[in-house]
CSV table of C-alpha atoms in Angstrom, one decimal:
chain,number,residue,atom,x,y,z
A,100,UNK,CA,-91.8,-27.7,-38.5
A,101,UNK,CA,-92.5,-28.8,-35.5
A,102,UNK,CA,-92.2,-33.0,-35.2
A,103,UNK,CA,-96.1,-33.3,-34.7
A,104,UNK,CA,-97.0,-32.1,-38.1
A,105,UNK,CA,-95.6,-34.4,-40.0
A,106,UNK,CA,-94.1,-37.8,-38.2
A,107,UNK,CA,-97.7,-39.8,-38.2
A,108,UNK,CA,-97.4,-39.4,-42.1
A,109,UNK,CA,-93.9,-40.6,-42.0
A,110,UNK,CA,-94.4,-43.3,-39.6
A,111,UNK,CA,-97.3,-44.6,-42.0
A,112,UNK,CA,-95.1,-44.7,-45.3
A,113,UNK,CA,-92.3,-46.4,-43.3
A,114,UNK,CA,-94.7,-48.9,-41.8
A,115,UNK,CA,-96.1,-49.4,-45.6
A,116,UNK,CA,-92.9,-50.2,-46.9
A,117,UNK,CA,-91.1,-52.3,-44.1
A,118,UNK,CA,-94.5,-54.1,-43.2
A,119,UNK,CA,-93.7,-57.1,-45.4
A,120,UNK,CA,-90.2,-57.6,-44.3
A,121,UNK,CA,-91.1,-56.8,-40.5
A,122,UNK,CA,-93.4,-59.7,-40.9
A,123,UNK,CA,-90.9,-62.0,-42.8
A,124,UNK,CA,-88.0,-61.4,-40.7
A,125,UNK,CA,-90.3,-62.3,-37.4
A,126,UNK,CA,-91.6,-65.4,-39.3
A,127,UNK,CA,-88.0,-66.7,-39.9
A,128,UNK,CA,-86.7,-65.5,-36.9
A,129,UNK,CA,-89.0,-66.4,-34.1
A,130,UNK,CA,-85.6,-67.1,-31.5
A,131,UNK,CA,-84.9,-70.1,-29.7
A,132,UNK,CA,-87.7,-72.4,-28.9
A,133,UNK,CA,-86.9,-72.5,-25.4
A,134,UNK,CA,-87.1,-75.6,-23.1
A,135,UNK,CA,-84.4,-78.1,-22.7
A,136,UNK,CA,-82.0,-79.0,-25.5
A,137,UNK,CA,-80.0,-82.8,-25.0
A,138,UNK,CA,-76.4,-82.5,-24.7
A,139,UNK,CA,-76.0,-85.3,-26.9
A,140,UNK,CA,-77.7,-87.9,-29.1
A,141,UNK,CA,-76.9,-91.4,-28.7
A,142,UNK,CA,-77.3,-93.3,-31.8
A,143,UNK,CA,-78.0,-97.0,-31.3
A,144,UNK,CA,-78.4,-99.8,-34.1
A,145,UNK,CA,-82.0,-100.7,-34.5
A,146,UNK,CA,-81.3,-104.1,-34.3
A,147,UNK,CA,-79.8,-103.8,-31.2
A,148,UNK,CA,-82.6,-101.8,-29.4
A,149,UNK,CA,-84.3,-103.4,-26.5
A,150,UNK,CA,-86.4,-102.6,-23.3
A,151,UNK,CA,-83.4,-102.5,-21.1
A,152,UNK,CA,-81.1,-100.4,-23.3
A,153,UNK,CA,-80.8,-97.6,-21.2
A,154,UNK,CA,-80.0,-99.4,-18.3
A,155,UNK,CA,-77.4,-101.5,-20.3
A,156,UNK,CA,-75.6,-98.6,-21.5
A,157,UNK,CA,-75.8,-96.7,-17.8
A,158,UNK,CA,-74.2,-99.9,-16.2
A,159,UNK,CA,-71.5,-100.1,-19.0
A,160,UNK,CA,-70.7,-96.4,-18.6
A,161,UNK,CA,-69.9,-97.0,-14.5
A,162,UNK,CA,-68.1,-100.5,-15.3
A,163,UNK,CA,-65.6,-98.6,-17.4
A,164,UNK,CA,-64.5,-96.0,-14.6
A,165,UNK,CA,-64.4,-99.1,-12.7
A,166,UNK,CA,-62.3,-101.1,-14.9
A,167,UNK,CA,-59.9,-98.3,-16.2
A,168,UNK,CA,-58.7,-95.4,-13.3
A,169,UNK,CA,-58.0,-93.2,-12.8
A,170,UNK,CA,-61.5,-91.3,-13.3
A,171,UNK,CA,-61.3,-88.8,-16.2
A,172,UNK,CA,-62.5,-86.1,-14.3
A,173,UNK,CA,-61.8,-84.5,-11.1
A,174,UNK,CA,-63.2,-85.8,-7.9
A,175,UNK,CA,-65.5,-82.8,-7.4
A,176,UNK,CA,-67.7,-84.2,-10.3
A,177,UNK,CA,-67.7,-87.8,-9.1
A,178,UNK,CA,-70.7,-88.1,-7.6
A,179,UNK,CA,-73.0,-85.8,-9.7
A,180,UNK,CA,-72.0,-88.2,-13.1
A,181,UNK,CA,-72.1,-91.3,-11.3
A,182,UNK,CA,-75.9,-89.7,-10.3
A,183,UNK,CA,-76.3,-89.0,-13.8
A,184,UNK,CA,-75.0,-92.3,-15.2
A,185,UNK,CA,-77.5,-94.1,-12.7
A,186,UNK,CA,-80.4,-91.7,-13.2
A,187,UNK,CA,-80.5,-90.6,-17.2
A,188,UNK,CA,-77.4,-92.2,-18.9
A,189,UNK,CA,-79.2,-90.9,-22.3
A,190,UNK,CA,-80.6,-88.0,-23.1
A,191,UNK,CA,-81.3,-88.4,-26.7
A,192,UNK,CA,-81.8,-91.8,-28.1
A,193,UNK,CA,-81.3,-92.4,-32.1
A,194,UNK,CA,-82.6,-95.7,-33.1
A,195,UNK,CA,-80.6,-96.0,-36.5
A,196,UNK,CA,-81.8,-97.9,-39.6
A,197,UNK,CA,-79.4,-95.7,-41.6
A,198,UNK,CA,-75.2,-95.9,-41.6
A,199,UNK,CA,-75.3,-98.1,-38.1
A,200,UNK,CA,-77.9,-100.6,-39.3
A,201,UNK,CA,-77.2,-100.9,-43.1
A,202,UNK,CA,-79.0,-102.6,-45.9
A,203,UNK,CA,-80.9,-105.4,-45.0
A,204,UNK,CA,-84.1,-107.0,-46.9
A,205,UNK,CA,-87.6,-105.4,-46.3
A,206,UNK,CA,-88.7,-108.1,-44.2
A,207,UNK,CA,-85.7,-107.9,-41.9
A,208,UNK,CA,-86.1,-104.1,-41.6
A,209,UNK,CA,-89.9,-104.4,-41.3
A,210,UNK,CA,-89.5,-106.8,-38.2
A,211,UNK,CA,-86.6,-104.2,-36.7
A,212,UNK,CA,-88.8,-101.6,-36.7
A,213,UNK,CA,-92.0,-103.5,-35.2
A,214,UNK,CA,-89.4,-104.6,-32.5
A,215,UNK,CA,-87.9,-101.0,-32.0
A,216,UNK,CA,-91.3,-99.5,-31.6
A,217,UNK,CA,-92.5,-102.3,-28.9
A,218,UNK,CA,-89.1,-101.6,-27.0
A,219,UNK,CA,-89.2,-97.9,-27.0
A,220,UNK,CA,-93.1,-98.8,-25.7
A,221,UNK,CA,-92.5,-101.4,-23.1
A,222,UNK,CA,-88.9,-99.8,-21.5
A,223,UNK,CA,-87.8,-96.5,-20.2
A,224,UNK,CA,-87.3,-93.6,-22.2
A,225,UNK,CA,-85.1,-91.0,-22.5
A,226,UNK,CA,-86.6,-87.5,-22.4
A,227,UNK,CA,-85.6,-87.2,-26.1
A,228,UNK,CA,-86.1,-90.2,-28.8
A,229,UNK,CA,-86.3,-90.9,-32.5
A,230,UNK,CA,-85.5,-92.6,-35.5
A,231,UNK,CA,-82.7,-91.9,-38.1
A,232,UNK,CA,-84.4,-93.5,-41.4
A,233,UNK,CA,-82.7,-93.6,-44.9
A,234,UNK,CA,-82.1,-90.9,-47.1
A,235,UNK,CA,-84.5,-89.8,-49.2
A,236,UNK,CA,-82.1,-90.2,-52.1
A,237,UNK,CA,-83.8,-92.6,-55.1
A,238,UNK,CA,-82.2,-95.8,-53.8
A,239,UNK,CA,-83.2,-95.6,-50.1
A,240,UNK,CA,-86.2,-93.2,-50.8
A,241,UNK,CA,-88.9,-95.9,-50.5
A,242,UNK,CA,-87.4,-97.9,-47.7
A,243,UNK,CA,-87.1,-94.8,-45.7
A,244,UNK,CA,-91.0,-94.0,-46.0
A,245,UNK,CA,-91.7,-97.6,-44.9
A,246,UNK,CA,-89.7,-97.9,-41.9
A,247,UNK,CA,-90.6,-94.9,-40.5
A,248,UNK,CA,-94.5,-95.5,-41.4
A,249,UNK,CA,-94.2,-99.0,-39.7
A,250,UNK,CA,-92.6,-98.0,-36.5
A,251,UNK,CA,-95.4,-95.0,-36.2
A,252,UNK,CA,-98.1,-97.8,-36.9
A,253,UNK,CA,-96.7,-100.4,-34.4
A,254,UNK,CA,-95.9,-97.9,-31.9
A,255,UNK,CA,-99.5,-96.3,-31.8
A,256,UNK,CA,-98.7,-92.9,-31.9
A,257,UNK,CA,-96.0,-90.5,-31.2
A,258,UNK,CA,-93.1,-90.8,-28.4
A,259,UNK,CA,-92.5,-88.0,-26.4
A,260,UNK,CA,-89.6,-86.0,-27.4
A,261,UNK,CA,-89.6,-87.7,-30.8
A,262,UNK,CA,-88.0,-86.3,-34.0
A,263,UNK,CA,-87.0,-88.0,-37.2
A,264,UNK,CA,-83.2,-87.5,-38.3
A,265,UNK,CA,-83.0,-87.5,-42.3
A,266,UNK,CA,-79.5,-88.1,-43.5
A,267,UNK,CA,-77.5,-87.6,-46.4
A,268,UNK,CA,-79.3,-84.1,-47.0
A,269,UNK,CA,-78.1,-82.5,-49.9
A,270,UNK,CA,-81.0,-79.7,-51.4
A,271,UNK,CA,-83.9,-77.8,-50.4
A,272,UNK,CA,-86.1,-80.0,-52.3
A,273,UNK,CA,-85.7,-83.5,-50.0
A,274,UNK,CA,-86.6,-81.3,-47.0
A,275,UNK,CA,-89.6,-80.3,-48.5
A,276,UNK,CA,-90.4,-83.6,-49.4
A,277,UNK,CA,-89.7,-84.5,-45.8
A,278,UNK,CA,-92.1,-81.9,-44.5
A,279,UNK,CA,-95.0,-83.4,-47.0
A,280,UNK,CA,-94.4,-86.4,-45.8
A,281,UNK,CA,-94.8,-86.0,-42.1
A,282,UNK,CA,-97.8,-84.6,-43.0
A,283,UNK,CA,-99.1,-87.2,-45.1
A,284,UNK,CA,-98.1,-89.5,-42.1
A,285,UNK,CA,-100.2,-87.7,-39.6
A,286,UNK,CA,-103.1,-87.9,-41.6
A,287,UNK,CA,-102.5,-91.5,-42.0
A,288,UNK,CA,-102.3,-91.9,-38.3
A,289,UNK,CA,-104.5,-89.5,-36.9
A,290,UNK,CA,-101.6,-87.4,-35.1
A,291,UNK,CA,-102.1,-83.9,-34.3
A,292,UNK,CA,-101.4,-81.7,-37.1
A,293,UNK,CA,-97.7,-80.7,-37.3
A,294,UNK,CA,-96.5,-83.0,-34.5
A,295,UNK,CA,-94.3,-84.8,-36.4
A,296,UNK,CA,-90.6,-82.9,-36.5
A,297,UNK,CA,-87.3,-83.7,-38.1
A,298,UNK,CA,-83.8,-83.2,-37.9
A,299,UNK,CA,-81.3,-82.7,-40.8
A,300,UNK,CA,-77.9,-84.0,-41.3
A,301,UNK,CA,-75.2,-82.0,-43.0
A,302,UNK,CA,-72.8,-84.3,-44.3
A,303,UNK,CA,-72.6,-83.7,-48.1
A,304,UNK,CA,-70.7,-80.7,-49.5
A,305,UNK,CA,-73.9,-79.4,-51.3
A,306,UNK,CA,-75.6,-79.3,-48.1
A,307,UNK,CA,-73.0,-76.3,-46.9
A,308,UNK,CA,-72.5,-74.9,-50.4
A,309,UNK,CA,-74.5,-75.4,-53.4
A,310,UNK,CA,-73.7,-75.1,-57.1
A,311,UNK,CA,-75.0,-71.6,-57.5
A,312,UNK,CA,-72.8,-70.5,-54.8
A,313,UNK,CA,-75.5,-70.3,-52.0
A,314,UNK,CA,-75.1,-71.5,-48.5
A,315,UNK,CA,-77.7,-74.5,-48.8
A,316,UNK,CA,-78.1,-75.5,-45.3
A,317,UNK,CA,-80.0,-71.7,-44.8
A,318,UNK,CA,-82.5,-72.9,-47.7
A,319,UNK,CA,-82.9,-75.9,-45.9
A,320,UNK,CA,-84.3,-73.9,-42.7
A,321,UNK,CA,-87.0,-72.5,-45.1
A,322,UNK,CA,-88.0,-75.5,-47.1
A,323,UNK,CA,-88.8,-77.3,-44.2
A,324,UNK,CA,-92.3,-75.5,-43.3
A,325,UNK,CA,-91.5,-75.1,-39.8
A,326,UNK,CA,-90.9,-78.8,-39.1
A,327,UNK,CA,-86.7,-78.6,-38.7
A,328,UNK,CA,-85.9,-78.9,-35.2
A,329,UNK,CA,-82.3,-79.3,-35.4
A,330,UNK,CA,-79.1,-79.4,-37.9
A,331,UNK,CA,-76.1,-82.0,-36.8
A,332,UNK,CA,-73.2,-82.1,-38.4
A,333,UNK,CA,-71.9,-85.6,-39.8
A,334,UNK,CA,-68.5,-85.7,-39.2
A,335,UNK,CA,-67.1,-88.5,-41.4
A,336,UNK,CA,-69.0,-88.5,-44.3
A,337,UNK,CA,-68.6,-85.0,-44.7
A,338,UNK,CA,-64.8,-85.1,-44.2
A,339,UNK,CA,-64.5,-88.3,-46.9
A,340,UNK,CA,-66.7,-86.3,-49.2
A,341,UNK,CA,-64.3,-83.6,-49.4
A,342,UNK,CA,-61.2,-85.7,-49.4
A,343,UNK,CA,-59.6,-85.6,-46.4
A,344,UNK,CA,-57.7,-88.6,-45.9
A,345,UNK,CA,-59.1,-90.7,-43.0
A,346,UNK,CA,-56.4,-90.2,-40.5
A,347,UNK,CA,-57.1,-86.4,-40.4
A,348,UNK,CA,-61.3,-86.6,-40.4
A,349,UNK,CA,-62.1,-85.0,-37.2
A,350,UNK,CA,-64.6,-82.6,-36.0
A,351,UNK,CA,-62.0,-80.2,-35.3
A,352,UNK,CA,-60.3,-80.2,-38.8
A,353,UNK,CA,-60.4,-77.0,-40.4
A,354,UNK,CA,-63.2,-78.0,-42.9
A,355,UNK,CA,-65.5,-79.1,-40.3
A,356,UNK,CA,-65.2,-75.4,-38.8
A,357,UNK,CA,-66.1,-74.1,-41.8
A,358,UNK,CA,-69.2,-76.4,-42.6
A,359,UNK,CA,-70.3,-75.8,-38.8
A,360,UNK,CA,-69.3,-71.9,-38.8
A,361,UNK,CA,-71.8,-71.7,-41.9
A,362,UNK,CA,-74.5,-73.8,-40.5
A,363,UNK,CA,-74.3,-71.6,-37.0
A,364,UNK,CA,-74.8,-68.3,-39.1
A,365,UNK,CA,-77.7,-69.9,-41.0
A,366,UNK,CA,-79.4,-71.2,-37.8
A,367,UNK,CA,-78.8,-68.2,-35.6
A,368,UNK,CA,-82.0,-66.7,-34.5
A,369,UNK,CA,-84.8,-69.1,-36.4
A,370,UNK,CA,-85.2,-71.6,-33.4
A,371,UNK,CA,-83.5,-74.3,-35.2
A,372,UNK,CA,-80.9,-76.1,-33.2
A,373,UNK,CA,-77.3,-77.3,-33.5
A,374,UNK,CA,-75.3,-80.5,-32.8
A,375,UNK,CA,-71.9,-81.4,-33.5
A,376,UNK,CA,-71.0,-84.9,-34.8
A,377,UNK,CA,-69.0,-87.6,-33.1
A,378,UNK,CA,-65.5,-88.9,-32.9
A,379,UNK,CA,-65.0,-92.7,-34.0
A,380,UNK,CA,-62.0,-93.2,-31.2
A,381,UNK,CA,-63.5,-95.4,-29.0
A,382,UNK,CA,-63.1,-95.7,-25.4
A,383,UNK,CA,-62.0,-99.5,-25.7
A,384,UNK,CA,-59.3,-101.8,-24.9
A,385,UNK,CA,-56.8,-101.7,-22.6
A,386,UNK,CA,-56.4,-98.9,-19.9
A,387,UNK,CA,-54.0,-97.0,-21.7
A,388,UNK,CA,-56.2,-96.9,-24.9
A,389,UNK,CA,-59.0,-96.1,-22.8
A,390,UNK,CA,-57.7,-93.3,-20.7
A,391,UNK,CA,-56.3,-91.8,-24.3
A,392,UNK,CA,-59.5,-91.9,-26.2
A,393,UNK,CA,-61.4,-90.6,-22.3
A,394,UNK,CA,-59.0,-87.3,-22.7
A,395,UNK,CA,-59.6,-86.9,-26.8
A,396,UNK,CA,-63.2,-87.4,-26.0
A,397,UNK,CA,-63.5,-84.8,-23.0
A,398,UNK,CA,-61.4,-82.2,-25.1
A,399,UNK,CA,-63.6,-82.1,-28.3
A,400,UNK,CA,-66.8,-81.9,-25.9
A,401,UNK,CA,-65.6,-79.0,-24.0
A,402,UNK,CA,-64.3,-77.6,-27.5
A,403,UNK,CA,-67.5,-77.7,-29.1
A,404,UNK,CA,-69.3,-76.0,-25.9
A,405,UNK,CA,-66.7,-73.3,-26.4
A,406,UNK,CA,-67.9,-72.8,-29.6
A,407,UNK,CA,-71.6,-72.6,-29.4
A,408,UNK,CA,-72.8,-76.5,-30.2
A,409,UNK,CA,-73.7,-77.4,-27.0
A,410,UNK,CA,-75.0,-81.0,-28.7
A,411,UNK,CA,-73.2,-84.0,-30.1
A,412,UNK,CA,-73.1,-87.6,-30.7
A,413,UNK,CA,-72.0,-90.5,-28.8
A,414,UNK,CA,-71.7,-93.6,-29.9
A,415,UNK,CA,-70.6,-96.2,-27.1
A,416,UNK,CA,-71.3,-96.2,-23.4
A,417,UNK,CA,-68.1,-95.9,-22.1
A,418,UNK,CA,-68.4,-92.4,-24.0
A,419,UNK,CA,-71.0,-90.9,-21.6
A,420,UNK,CA,-68.6,-90.5,-18.8
A,421,UNK,CA,-66.6,-87.8,-20.4
A,422,UNK,CA,-69.8,-86.7,-22.2
A,423,UNK,CA,-71.3,-85.5,-18.8
A,424,UNK,CA,-68.0,-84.7,-17.4
A,425,UNK,CA,-66.6,-82.0,-19.6
A,426,UNK,CA,-70.3,-80.5,-19.9
A,427,UNK,CA,-70.8,-80.1,-16.5
A,428,UNK,CA,-67.1,-78.9,-16.0
A,429,UNK,CA,-67.8,-76.2,-18.7
A,430,UNK,CA,-71.4,-75.0,-16.9
A,431,UNK,CA,-69.6,-75.2,-13.3
A,432,UNK,CA,-66.6,-73.5,-14.5
A,433,UNK,CA,-68.7,-70.8,-16.1
A,434,UNK,CA,-71.3,-70.4,-13.7
A,435,UNK,CA,-69.9,-68.0,-10.9
A,436,UNK,CA,-68.9,-65.3,-13.4
A,437,UNK,CA,-72.0,-65.7,-15.5
A,438,UNK,CA,-74.0,-65.1,-12.2
A,439,UNK,CA,-71.9,-62.3,-11.3
A,440,UNK,CA,-72.5,-60.7,-14.5
A,441,UNK,CA,-76.3,-61.1,-14.7
A,442,UNK,CA,-76.3,-59.4,-11.3
A,443,UNK,CA,-74.6,-56.6,-12.2
A,444,UNK,CA,-76.9,-56.4,-15.3
A,445,UNK,CA,-80.1,-56.4,-13.3
A,446,UNK,CA,-78.9,-54.1,-11.0
A,447,UNK,CA,-77.5,-51.7,-13.3
A,448,UNK,CA,-74.3,-51.9,-11.6
A,449,UNK,CA,-71.2,-51.0,-13.4
A,450,UNK,CA,-68.4,-53.3,-13.7
A,451,UNK,CA,-65.4,-54.3,-15.7
A,452,UNK,CA,-67.6,-55.9,-18.4
A,453,UNK,CA,-70.4,-53.9,-20.0
A,454,UNK,CA,-73.0,-56.6,-21.2
A,455,UNK,CA,-75.8,-55.8,-23.8
A,456,UNK,CA,-79.3,-57.0,-23.4
A,457,UNK,CA,-78.3,-60.2,-26.2
A,458,UNK,CA,-75.5,-60.9,-23.8
A,459,UNK,CA,-77.7,-60.9,-20.5
A,460,UNK,CA,-79.9,-63.1,-22.4
A,461,UNK,CA,-76.8,-65.7,-23.5
A,462,UNK,CA,-75.9,-65.7,-19.6
A,463,UNK,CA,-79.5,-66.5,-18.4
A,464,UNK,CA,-79.3,-69.3,-21.4
A,465,UNK,CA,-76.0,-70.7,-20.0
A,466,UNK,CA,-77.0,-71.2,-16.6
A,467,UNK,CA,-80.5,-72.7,-17.7
A,468,UNK,CA,-78.5,-75.4,-20.0
A,469,UNK,CA,-76.5,-76.2,-17.0
A,470,UNK,CA,-79.7,-76.7,-14.5
A,471,UNK,CA,-81.3,-78.6,-17.6
A,472,UNK,CA,-78.2,-81.2,-18.0
A,473,UNK,CA,-77.8,-81.6,-14.3
A,474,UNK,CA,-74.5,-79.6,-14.3
A,475,UNK,CA,-76.2,-77.0,-11.7
A,476,UNK,CA,-78.6,-77.1,-8.9
A,477,UNK,CA,-81.3,-74.6,-9.7
A,478,UNK,CA,-80.5,-72.5,-6.4
A,479,UNK,CA,-77.1,-72.1,-8.6
A,480,UNK,CA,-78.5,-70.8,-11.4
A,481,UNK,CA,-80.7,-68.0,-10.3
A,482,UNK,CA,-83.0,-68.2,-14.1
A,483,UNK,CA,-86.4,-69.1,-15.0
A,484,UNK,CA,-86.5,-72.5,-16.5
């Protein structure tokens, strides 16, 4: 039987059988949203927010390099890192009303939300910014909602690049409730529909594996109604919740790697981006202590990048030099091979590595990330941004 005599009916039958799943897959897995992803999120307690914060952090980072020689990175990165610390010391700022801020009376937290809105409005702002409110668990739910509402009212809209961080997420229903809250705030303050987005912190065991044996983190994405921008791993709450001793709590603990691997699989292709957590070993004290903390931070940043986590948390100005240096070294080390492989793929030349289209897209993404963060000049990347 000639194919033309029956294939049209087969095509129609298969389209009918697979139409729903085609639509569901397209909705669930739209791919990377494109554009820039910050290399870090800096957490600053809300009561320490002020208009000159970015300048203060950049200056403190440069002062740490001067006070504790030698540089924790090679001379080839000196000018690029120092320029970054001068120009854009913070890529993503999170004004923290949760663990870094603590529990205050309502009047104090209201006042700090008003002051944070004024500081952000009046001072220079980083490309990305947001609030970490308290969780939607029962004891802090009303306070979380009120803080966000007060901030948005006094800011007078949405800052550019704004996102809300929702901590202590344990169930999809909390994410669904956050999506409802975003809609109500948009209505109340005349914001564009679906303009308010949020990220969820994965820092409890139920957020990774539910009591029903399912991967809760995958369900969080579906519950967000398209408003979820990121999943951020919470190093210390998650580790403590698993009973890991304080001295062993680290973003490189096997338990941390397991949680992040589940996050990575759940988020792949959905457009939801990932962030690793922080290290609480800060570069403070005498030079020996600072140098040791820098070495640890550099190694951990590089480790995260190698595992596909292109963002992490920073908690202290003196962590900025090693955040940028380790990130720049990662992209600069990999750029020559990435360019060569991409050129061979585009020109259909055979070589030692046979790359698939998906790998070619990953190579383009790698180079674009390097340009976005300042590790590479556009002329060194040869990709569309």
